[in-house]
XYZ file of N, CA and C in Angstrom:
708
model
N 0.827 -1.210 0.000
C 0.000 0.000 0.000
C 0.860 1.258 0.000
N 2.007 1.218 0.665
C 2.869 2.396 0.735
C 3.738 2.548 -0.501
N 4.023 1.437 -1.197
C 4.848 1.483 -2.397
C 4.131 0.728 -3.526
N 3.157 1.355 -4.133
C 2.326 0.629 -5.119
C 3.086 0.198 -6.358
N 4.195 0.837 -6.701
C 4.933 0.497 -7.915
C 6.099 -0.453 -7.650
N 6.282 -0.875 -6.437
C 7.395 -1.776 -6.119
C 6.980 -3.225 -6.326
N 7.985 -4.081 -6.488
C 7.721 -5.514 -6.634
C 7.354 -6.117 -5.290
N 6.644 -7.223 -5.285
C 6.309 -7.867 -4.008
C 7.574 -8.266 -3.250
N 7.529 -8.154 -1.948
C 8.664 -8.555 -1.134
C 8.884 -10.070 -1.190
N 7.802 -10.829 -1.313
C 7.906 -12.275 -1.443
C 6.613 -12.808 -2.062
N 6.723 -13.970 -2.652
C 5.565 -14.599 -3.293
C 4.975 -15.648 -2.356
N 3.685 -15.505 -2.082
C 2.996 -16.434 -1.199
C 1.887 -17.130 -1.990
N 2.162 -18.335 -2.444
C 1.154 -19.071 -3.195
C 0.018 -19.563 -2.291
N 0.235 -19.454 -0.990
C -0.842 -19.826 -0.064
C -2.035 -18.885 -0.185
N -1.822 -17.679 -0.741
C -2.942 -16.749 -0.934
C -3.997 -17.334 -1.861
N -3.552 -18.116 -2.842
C -4.493 -18.705 -3.789
C -5.346 -19.784 -3.124
N -4.721 -20.595 -2.293
C -5.499 -21.616 -1.585
C -6.442 -20.977 -0.571
N -5.993 -19.892 0.064
C -6.870 -19.187 1.002
C -8.078 -18.597 0.276
N -7.825 -17.982 -0.879
C -8.929 -17.406 -1.652
C -9.886 -18.491 -2.117
N -9.351 -19.633 -2.544
C -10.189 -20.732 -3.020
C -11.107 -21.244 -1.917
N -10.585 -21.321 -0.709
C -11.380 -21.844 0.401
C -12.347 -20.795 0.956
N -11.892 -19.558 1.153
C -12.740 -18.540 1.761
C -13.906 -18.153 0.857
N -13.650 -18.109 -0.445
C -14.703 -17.720 -1.384
C -15.510 -18.909 -1.886
N -15.174 -20.121 -1.425
C -15.876 -21.332 -1.862
C -15.845 -21.431 -3.388
N -14.637 -21.319 -3.940
C -14.472 -21.279 -5.387
C -14.872 -22.580 -6.062
N -14.849 -23.689 -5.359
C -15.235 -24.955 -5.979
C -16.676 -24.900 -6.466
N -17.572 -24.387 -5.617
C -18.984 -24.267 -5.989
C -19.171 -23.201 -7.063
N -18.509 -22.053 -6.892
C -18.655 -20.960 -7.857
C -18.132 -21.360 -9.229
N -17.023 -22.078 -9.259
C -16.460 -22.523 -10.538
C -17.391 -23.506 -11.222
N -17.965 -24.414 -10.455
C -18.934 -25.367 -11.021
C -20.123 -24.628 -11.621
N -20.616 -23.610 -10.923
C -21.737 -22.825 -11.440
C -21.358 -22.125 -12.735
N -20.177 -21.517 -12.772
C -19.745 -20.782 -13.964
C -19.552 -21.716 -15.146
N -18.954 -22.869 -14.896
C -18.738 -23.830 -15.993
C -20.070 -24.315 -16.549
N -21.020 -24.620 -15.679
C -22.340 -25.086 -16.126
C -23.056 -24.020 -16.934
N -23.104 -22.810 -16.406
C -23.812 -21.721 -17.082
C -23.146 -21.386 -18.404
N -21.829 -21.317 -18.419
C -21.113 -20.978 -19.655
C -21.305 -22.047 -20.720
N -21.200 -23.311 -20.337
C -21.319 -24.399 -21.308
C -22.698 -24.429 -21.957
N -23.750 -24.379 -21.165
C -25.103 -24.441 -21.727
C -25.463 -23.169 -22.485
N -24.975 -22.029 -22.032
C -25.233 -20.777 -22.758
C -24.609 -20.818 -24.143
N -23.359 -21.261 -24.229
C -22.678 -21.323 -25.519
C -23.317 -22.366 -26.423
N -23.749 -23.483 -25.845
C -24.393 -24.524 -26.647
C -25.667 -23.999 -27.293
N -26.544 -23.394 -26.504
C -27.782 -22.832 -27.053
C -27.492 -21.736 -28.067
N -26.555 -20.881 -27.732
C -26.226 -19.758 -28.594
C -25.719 -20.237 -29.953
N -24.806 -21.207 -29.962
C -24.230 -21.675 -31.223
C -25.252 -22.441 -32.059
N -26.091 -23.233 -31.415
C -27.097 -24.008 -32.161
C -28.039 -23.077 -32.910
N -28.610 -22.118 -32.224
C -29.569 -21.219 -32.858
C -28.884 -20.218 -33.789
N -27.696 -19.757 -33.431
C -27.000 -18.778 -34.266
C -26.568 -19.377 -35.596
N -26.057 -20.602 -35.586
C -25.625 -21.227 -36.835
C -26.809 -21.464 -37.772
N -27.912 -21.944 -37.239
C -29.077 -22.199 -38.089
C -29.646 -20.905 -38.654
N -29.742 -19.879 -37.809
C -30.296 -18.612 -38.267
C -29.367 -17.926 -39.258
N -28.076 -17.941 -38.989
C -27.118 -17.321 -39.902
C -27.092 -18.034 -41.250
N -27.205 -19.357 -41.236
C -27.233 -20.115 -42.488
C -28.484 -19.778 -43.295
N -29.619 -19.689 -42.617
C -30.865 -19.368 -43.319
C -30.811 -17.962 -43.910
N -30.252 -16.993 -43.176
C -30.177 -15.623 -43.676
C -29.271 -15.530 -44.890
N -28.139 -16.243 -44.860
C -27.192 -16.168 -45.973
C -27.648 -16.974 -47.183
N -28.375 -18.048 -46.965
C -28.770 -18.927 -48.076
C -30.052 -18.448 -48.742
N -31.004 -17.957 -47.971
C -32.278 -17.521 -48.521
C -32.370 -16.000 -48.410
N -31.744 -15.347 -49.355
C -31.691 -13.886 -49.319
C -33.023 -13.299 -49.760
N -33.509 -12.358 -49.009
C -34.781 -11.714 -49.310
C -35.076 -10.661 -48.269
N -36.257 -10.082 -48.367
C -36.630 -9.017 -47.441
C -36.704 -9.514 -45.998
N -37.250 -10.716 -45.818
C -37.379 -11.256 -44.464
C -36.008 -11.490 -43.841
N -35.070 -11.986 -44.618
C -33.723 -12.218 -44.100
C -33.060 -10.915 -43.699
N -33.205 -9.890 -44.519
C -32.595 -8.603 -44.212
C -33.229 -7.962 -42.980
N -34.551 -8.068 -42.879
C -35.233 -7.512 -41.709
C -34.783 -8.232 -40.443
N -34.655 -9.552 -40.517
C -34.205 -10.324 -39.358
C -32.797 -9.930 -38.935
N -31.910 -9.760 -39.916
C -30.534 -9.376 -39.610
C -30.482 -7.982 -38.993
N -31.240 -7.053 -39.546
C -31.273 -5.689 -38.989
C -31.848 -5.703 -37.574
N -32.853 -6.523 -37.358
C -33.465 -6.624 -36.029
C -32.452 -7.123 -35.001
N -31.665 -8.116 -35.386
C -30.660 -8.652 -34.474
C -29.556 -7.638 -34.197
N -29.107 -6.962 -35.245
C -28.047 -5.973 -35.068
C -28.539 -4.794 -34.229
N -29.802 -4.438 -34.375
C -30.362 -3.371 -33.549
C -30.372 -3.783 -32.079
N -30.641 -5.046 -31.835
C -30.622 -5.526 -30.466
C -29.250 -5.466 -29.829
N -28.207 -5.557 -30.644
C -26.847 -5.504 -30.110
C -26.487 -4.113 -29.605
N -27.189 -3.103 -30.067
C -26.894 -1.733 -29.645
C -27.501 -1.400 -28.292
N -28.352 -2.267 -27.762
C -29.012 -2.013 -26.481
C -28.159 -2.580 -25.352
N -27.827 -1.757 -24.411
C -27.041 -2.197 -23.260
C -27.895 -3.042 -22.318
N -27.268 -4.087 -21.783
C -28.008 -4.956 -20.858
C -28.437 -4.205 -19.608
N -27.647 -3.225 -19.205
C -28.012 -2.461 -18.017
C -29.286 -1.663 -18.172
N -29.636 -1.319 -19.412
C -30.842 -0.529 -19.653
C -32.110 -1.362 -19.508
N -32.010 -2.653 -19.733
C -33.212 -3.497 -19.725
C -33.117 -4.599 -18.665
N -32.248 -4.396 -17.679
C -32.030 -5.453 -16.694
C -33.285 -5.738 -15.881
N -34.017 -4.706 -15.512
C -35.215 -4.925 -14.700
C -36.331 -5.595 -15.494
N -36.613 -5.199 -16.747
C -37.585 -5.969 -17.528
C -37.188 -7.425 -17.703
N -35.886 -7.689 -17.858
C -35.428 -9.071 -18.001
C -35.742 -9.860 -16.736
N -35.450 -9.280 -15.588
C -35.715 -9.958 -14.312
C -37.202 -10.221 -14.143
N -38.038 -9.247 -14.490
C -39.490 -9.408 -14.355
C -40.003 -10.527 -15.251
N -39.538 -10.554 -16.501
C -39.968 -11.590 -17.442
C -39.529 -12.969 -16.960
N -38.290 -13.082 -16.498
C -37.795 -14.376 -16.029
C -38.591 -14.871 -14.822
N -38.939 -13.965 -13.933
C -39.725 -14.367 -12.762
C -41.113 -14.827 -13.162
N -41.734 -14.160 -14.133
C -43.063 -14.568 -14.589
C -43.018 -15.916 -15.305
N -41.864 -16.216 -15.916
C -41.703 -17.507 -16.583
C -41.280 -18.613 -15.625
N -41.032 -18.249 -14.379
C -40.625 -19.238 -13.396
C -39.138 -19.496 -13.352
N -38.329 -18.603 -13.946
C -36.876 -18.770 -13.978
C -36.162 -17.767 -13.082
N -36.863 -17.191 -12.131
C -36.242 -16.205 -11.264
C -35.157 -16.812 -10.393
N -33.997 -16.141 -10.314
C -32.864 -16.558 -9.487
C -32.458 -18.007 -9.754
N -32.392 -18.374 -11.026
C -32.014 -19.737 -11.386
C -30.966 -19.713 -12.488
N -30.254 -20.819 -12.614
C -29.268 -20.944 -13.684
C -29.943 -20.933 -15.050
N -31.128 -21.518 -15.136
C -31.837 -21.581 -16.415
C -32.144 -20.183 -16.936
N -32.585 -19.288 -16.059
C -32.876 -17.930 -16.486
C -31.646 -17.206 -16.976
N -30.533 -17.392 -16.279
C -29.290 -16.743 -16.692
C -28.775 -17.330 -18.003
N -28.924 -18.631 -18.183
C -28.494 -19.277 -19.429
C -29.296 -18.751 -20.614
N -30.610 -18.657 -20.473
C -31.446 -18.134 -21.550
C -31.092 -16.686 -21.876
N -30.804 -15.902 -20.843
C -30.451 -14.501 -21.062
C -29.139 -14.375 -21.814
N -28.156 -15.167 -21.426
C -26.863 -15.126 -22.116
C -26.986 -15.609 -23.561
N -27.738 -16.684 -23.757
C -27.896 -17.220 -25.112
C -28.556 -16.202 -26.033
N -29.605 -15.533 -25.527
C -30.282 -14.524 -26.338
C -29.416 -13.295 -26.545
N -28.692 -12.891 -25.511
C -27.850 -11.710 -25.628
C -26.675 -11.885 -26.556
N -26.205 -13.117 -26.717
C -25.073 -13.360 -27.595
C -25.444 -13.648 -29.036
N -26.735 -13.807 -29.326
C -27.164 -14.124 -30.689
C -26.778 -13.069 -31.727
N -26.968 -11.777 -31.474
C -26.650 -10.787 -32.520
C -25.218 -10.871 -33.027
N -24.254 -10.890 -32.120
C -22.854 -10.975 -32.549
C -22.577 -12.290 -33.264
N -23.085 -13.392 -32.705
C -22.838 -14.701 -33.310
C -23.425 -14.783 -34.711
N -24.642 -14.318 -34.897
C -25.284 -14.358 -36.217
C -24.550 -13.451 -37.192
N -24.121 -12.285 -36.733
C -23.420 -11.353 -37.616
C -22.133 -11.973 -38.160
N -21.329 -12.573 -37.298
C -20.062 -13.180 -37.729
C -20.316 -14.393 -38.624
N -21.218 -15.280 -38.206
C -21.458 -16.505 -38.970
C -22.144 -16.218 -40.292
N -23.055 -15.255 -40.310
C -23.734 -14.929 -41.556
C -22.748 -14.412 -42.587
N -21.806 -13.575 -42.158
C -20.801 -13.079 -43.090
C -19.931 -14.188 -43.640
N -19.647 -15.175 -42.822
C -18.822 -16.285 -43.288
C -19.611 -17.203 -44.212
N -20.847 -17.534 -43.839
C -21.671 -18.399 -44.689
C -21.912 -17.754 -46.058
N -22.062 -16.434 -46.077
C -22.312 -15.751 -47.342
C -21.117 -15.839 -48.275
N -19.923 -16.047 -47.719
C -18.731 -16.153 -48.554
C -18.476 -17.547 -49.111
N -19.257 -18.530 -48.700
C -19.094 -19.882 -49.237
C -19.644 -19.926 -50.658
N -18.874 -20.410 -51.631
C -19.363 -20.467 -53.020
C -20.675 -21.226 -53.133
N -21.624 -20.633 -53.845
C -22.937 -21.255 -53.980
C -22.850 -22.570 -54.745
N -21.784 -22.722 -55.546
C -21.621 -23.971 -56.310
C -21.478 -25.184 -55.391
N -20.931 -24.974 -54.200
C -20.812 -26.095 -53.264
C -22.194 -26.566 -52.805
N -23.092 -25.616 -52.590
C -24.457 -25.987 -52.228
C -25.136 -26.722 -53.378
N -24.923 -26.227 -54.590
C -25.526 -26.878 -55.757
C -24.986 -28.287 -55.948
N -23.686 -28.474 -55.680
C -23.104 -29.818 -55.796
C -23.751 -30.757 -54.786
N -24.016 -30.259 -53.590
C -24.694 -31.091 -52.595
C -26.108 -31.436 -53.007
N -26.800 -30.481 -53.618
C -28.164 -30.739 -54.084
C -28.173 -31.771 -55.207
N -27.187 -31.685 -56.090
C -27.104 -32.662 -57.189
C -26.878 -34.071 -56.639
N -26.091 -34.174 -55.555
C -25.827 -35.476 -54.940
C -26.996 -35.973 -54.099
N -28.077 -35.183 -54.042
C -29.266 -35.614 -53.330
C -29.330 -35.189 -51.876
N -28.456 -34.294 -51.463
C -28.456 -33.841 -50.069
C -29.578 -32.836 -49.840
N -30.262 -32.988 -48.726
C -31.291 -32.030 -48.352
C -30.681 -30.824 -47.659
N -31.553 -29.936 -47.196
C -31.054 -28.709 -46.571
C -30.261 -28.995 -45.305
N -30.728 -29.942 -44.507
C -30.014 -30.228 -43.270
C -28.639 -30.814 -43.543
N -28.536 -31.713 -44.530
C -27.228 -32.290 -44.856
C -26.286 -31.241 -45.430
N -26.818 -30.349 -46.238
C -25.984 -29.258 -46.764
C -25.472 -28.390 -45.619
N -26.362 -28.126 -44.674
C -25.985 -27.314 -43.517
C -24.940 -28.018 -42.654
N -25.163 -29.314 -42.378
C -24.290 -30.044 -41.455
C -22.995 -30.502 -42.101
N -23.035 -30.890 -43.386
C -21.864 -31.494 -44.023
C -21.050 -30.532 -44.878
N -21.625 -29.397 -45.241
C -20.898 -28.444 -46.082
C -20.646 -27.133 -45.341
N -21.705 -26.524 -44.854
C -21.568 -25.190 -44.255
C -20.801 -25.221 -42.938
N -21.189 -26.117 -42.043
C -20.570 -26.144 -40.721
C -19.076 -26.467 -40.776
N -18.631 -27.510 -41.510
C -17.177 -27.769 -41.561
C -16.374 -26.599 -42.127
N -16.933 -25.886 -43.109
C -16.205 -24.764 -43.690
C -16.182 -23.546 -42.765
N -17.106 -23.500 -41.831
C -17.228 -22.332 -40.958
C -16.501 -22.510 -39.632
N -15.582 -23.447 -39.542
C -14.878 -23.677 -38.280
C -14.145 -22.439 -37.755
N -13.454 -21.654 -38.604
C -12.807 -20.434 -38.058
C -13.806 -19.457 -37.454
N -14.943 -19.268 -38.123
C -15.962 -18.358 -37.593
C -16.582 -18.919 -36.317
N -16.803 -20.235 -36.273
C -17.350 -20.855 -35.066
C -16.380 -20.711 -33.897
N -15.079 -20.868 -34.177
C -14.079 -20.691 -33.124
C -14.079 -19.259 -32.611
N -14.243 -18.304 -33.511
C -14.294 -16.899 -33.104
C -15.469 -16.639 -32.182
N -16.640 -17.092 -32.604
C -17.844 -16.880 -31.795
C -17.719 -17.581 -30.450
N -17.226 -18.800 -30.479
C -17.111 -19.576 -29.246
C -16.181 -18.899 -28.250
N -15.012 -18.471 -28.700
C -14.034 -17.872 -27.801
C -14.480 -16.499 -27.316
N -14.983 -15.700 -28.228
C -15.417 -14.353 -27.850
C -16.566 -14.407 -26.853
N -17.535 -15.257 -27.118
C -18.686 -15.351 -26.231
C -18.333 -16.049 -24.919
N -17.368 -16.959 -24.972
C -16.906 -17.574 -23.732
C -16.328 -16.518 -22.797
N -15.497 -15.635 -23.343
C -14.915 -14.579 -22.512
C -15.987 -13.648 -21.967
N -17.013 -13.373 -22.787
C -18.092 -12.485 -22.332
C -18.914 -13.135 -21.225
N -19.357 -14.368 -21.432
C -20.202 -15.044 -20.450
C -19.428 -15.278 -19.150
N -18.172 -15.697 -19.253
C -17.381 -15.998 -18.062
C -17.137 -14.752 -17.219
N -16.920 -13.614 -17.879
C -16.591 -12.375 -17.168
C -17.797 -11.495 -16.871
N -18.974 -11.824 -17.378
C -20.137 -10.951 -17.221
C -20.551 -10.869 -15.747
N -20.870 -9.664 -15.313
C -21.167 -9.453 -13.896
C -22.579 -8.935 -13.638
N -23.026 -7.921 -14.395
C -24.285 -7.237 -14.083
C -25.459 -8.207 -14.101
N -25.617 -8.952 -15.193
C -26.733 -9.894 -15.289
C -26.613 -11.008 -14.262
N -25.398 -11.536 -14.099
C -25.199 -12.639 -13.159
C -25.510 -12.224 -11.729
N -25.125 -11.022 -11.364
C -25.346 -10.561 -9.993
C -26.807 -10.200 -9.751
N -27.485 -9.696 -10.774
C -28.868 -9.239 -10.603
C -29.870 -10.382 -10.708
N -29.691 -11.243 -11.690
C -30.667 -12.311 -11.920
C -30.588 -13.383 -10.840
N -29.387 -13.824 -10.503
C -29.205 -14.884 -9.507
C -28.878 -14.236 -8.164
N -29.796 -14.307 -7.237
C -29.616 -13.654 -5.940
C -29.097 -14.597 -4.862
N -29.247 -15.883 -5.044
C -28.787 -16.839 -4.026
C -27.279 -17.015 -4.135
N -26.521 -16.795 -3.069
C -25.049 -16.838 -3.125
C -24.501 -18.170 -3.620
N -25.118 -19.277 -3.234
C -24.587 -20.588 -3.621
C -24.820 -20.913 -5.089
N -25.624 -20.103 -5.795
C -25.896 -20.343 -7.209
C -25.212 -19.331 -8.129
N -24.478 -18.409 -7.563
C -23.881 -17.357 -8.367
C -22.661 -17.842 -9.139
N -22.310 -17.070 -10.163
C -21.120 -17.373 -10.949
C -19.880 -16.942 -10.186
N -18.726 -17.276 -10.717
C -17.479 -17.006 -10.015
C -17.218 -15.506 -9.904
N -17.636 -14.734 -10.912
C -17.436 -13.283 -10.868
C -18.345 -12.659 -9.812
N -19.624 -12.980 -9.861
C -20.567 -12.426 -8.894
C -20.266 -12.908 -7.486
N -19.858 -14.165 -7.347
C -19.530 -14.693 -6.030
C -18.304 -14.030 -5.434
N -17.292 -13.798 -6.267
C -16.091 -13.122 -5.781
C -16.405 -11.699 -5.326
N -17.261 -11.020 -6.074
C -17.649 -9.656 -5.683
C -18.342 -9.665 -4.324
N -19.228 -10.618 -4.115
C -19.948 -10.693 -2.840
C -18.987 -10.951 -1.687
N -18.016 -11.824 -1.916
C -17.071 -12.155 -0.859
C -16.144 -10.979 -0.573
N -15.654 -10.336 -1.626
C -14.748 -9.207 -1.451
C -15.426 -8.084 -0.688
N -16.709 -7.875 -0.932
C -17.440 -6.834 -0.219
C -17.945 -7.318 1.136
N -17.575 -8.550 1.486
C -17.936 -9.079 2.789
C -16.729 -9.124 3.692
N -16.289 -10.332 4.013
C -15.207 -10.450 4.984
C -13.817 -10.308 4.363
N -13.722 -10.143 3.032
C -12.409 -9.931 2.422
C -12.171 -8.478 2.051
N -13.011 -7.569 2.525
C -12.893 -6.191 2.073
C -11.618 -5.509 2.557
N -10.959 -6.069 3.547
C -9.670 -5.531 3.973
C -8.527 -6.499 3.720
N -8.835 -7.690 3.252
C -7.810 -8.695 2.951
C -7.476 -8.596 1.467
N -6.644 -7.615 1.117
C -6.417 -7.313 -0.290
C -5.688 -8.435 -1.017
N -4.703 -9.049 -0.367
C -3.926 -10.075 -1.060
C -4.798 -11.275 -1.424
N -5.703 -11.649 -0.521
C -6.597 -12.769 -0.813
C -7.596 -12.405 -1.898
N -8.088 -11.161 -1.849
C -9.029 -10.708 -2.872
C -8.374 -10.671 -4.246
N -7.148 -10.179 -4.324
C -6.446 -10.119 -5.613
C -6.090 -11.518 -6.115
N -5.774 -12.416 -5.192
C -5.516 -13.801 -5.595
C -6.772 -14.426 -6.197
N -7.926 -14.122 -5.593
C -9.186 -14.617 -6.153
C -9.454 -14.059 -7.528
N -9.161 -12.764 -7.722
C -9.343 -12.155 -9.043
C -8.425 -12.810 -10.076
N -7.222 -13.175 -9.663
C -6.290 -13.829 -10.579
C -6.780 -15.218 -10.957
N -7.367 -15.928 -10.003
C -7.915 -17.251 -10.304
C -9.009 -17.151 -11.360
N -9.827 -16.110 -11.265
C -10.892 -15.899 -12.236
C -10.321 -15.661 -13.627
N -9.182 -14.954 -13.706
C -8.605 -14.581 -14.997
C -7.845 -15.715 -15.667
N -7.362 -16.671 -14.888
C -6.488 -17.712 -15.442
C -7.134 -18.487 -16.594
N -8.395 -18.973 -16.484
C -8.979 -19.704 -17.631
C -9.068 -18.864 -18.895
N -9.409 -17.579 -18.766
C -9.500 -16.709 -19.928
C -8.135 -16.552 -20.586
N -7.109 -16.337 -19.787
C -5.758 -16.142 -20.320
C -5.276 -17.386 -21.051
N -5.484 -18.546 -20.445
C -5.019 -19.794 -21.054
C -5.726 -20.053 -22.380
N -7.041 -19.926 -22.386
C -7.813 -20.196 -23.607
C -7.465 -19.202 -24.704
N -7.292 -17.947 -24.340
C -6.956 -16.947 -25.358
C -5.573 -17.206 -25.941
N -4.589 -17.548 -25.123
C -3.245 -17.806 -25.629
C -3.216 -19.015 -26.567
N -4.052 -20.000 -26.277
C -4.072 -21.208 -27.117
C -4.776 -20.961 -28.443
N -5.870 -20.207 -28.426
C -6.721 -20.075 -29.607
C -6.734 -18.676 -30.206
N -5.764 -17.840 -29.853
C -5.822 -16.462 -30.331
C -5.729 -16.368 -31.847
N -4.967 -17.247 -32.506
C -4.850 -17.169 -33.961
C -6.185 -17.488 -34.643
N -6.943 -18.430 -34.071
C -8.254 -18.740 -34.631
C -9.226 -17.589 -34.411
N -9.099 -16.918 -33.285
C -9.963 -15.784 -33.000
C -9.743 -14.670 -34.011
N -8.490 -14.350 -34.300
C -8.174 -13.281 -35.242
C -8.566 -13.681 -36.661
N -8.259 -14.907 -37.065
C -8.615 -15.368 -38.411
C -10.110 -15.354 -38.616
N -10.874 -15.794 -37.630
C -12.320 -15.837 -37.782
C -12.930 -14.452 -37.843
N -12.403 -13.515 -37.065
C -12.920 -12.153 -37.104
C -12.674 -11.517 -38.456
N -11.482 -11.717 -39.010
C -11.158 -11.158 -40.321
C -12.024 -11.786 -41.406
N -12.182 -13.131 -41.346
C -12.993 -13.805 -42.353
C -14.442 -13.359 -42.288
N -14.992 -13.248 -41.087
C -16.378 -12.832 -40.957
C -16.612 -11.403 -41.360
N -15.559 -10.575 -41.304
C -15.714 -9.163 -41.624
C -15.642 -8.884 -43.121
N -14.853 -9.687 -43.860
C -14.634 -9.362 -45.260
C -15.437 -10.225 -46.207
N -15.919 -11.367 -45.767
C -16.656 -12.229 -46.680
C -18.111 -11.808 -46.753
N -18.716 -12.062 -47.903
C -20.126 -11.710 -48.087
C -20.296 -10.303 -48.598
């Protein structure tokens, strides 16, 4: 505190174990992994199908749908957080993982559809025609031609949305009110503002634990993230 720019006097890895135990990170990590996995699964399933339909069947309806999704991306989640909570409670998903998963899946659709639609639009139409000549239906064309070719774009969407869902705080803290069901970000905030509010080293160790999965995944897949963003931006 007195020398903020100086190096640590010593490294204490016990801070990480203390943070893991005091913040009950085992439960919080399980919650975050569950919510992130199901959110990304729903998001990718619906985004790929919708993006394929928009790129393959071009018309007024496709353009209106794309504009509608892109318009939704301009709305901040903080502006509509209370309507979201009210709707989830009326649907019976108040303070539950299911409600948060549905919110994340819907919130990530605009970006996912935008990237995937641009990539699908760049696939030569002759490949689709070749599949039709071989007797493939729409689902086979989608599953056997479009999806394998769109792996860079899928990797981009997956990694980008993983970082967003894992690090998201406002929705996670507002929708899920029960401490034992919160994500790792919301749970860490609750703990830091509780009995760790003066234990800075333990709080910072907890923040580092939260960042480690993001750092590792980004370092491993950063080239796919950049390639997919470029491909989705210039194709179509």
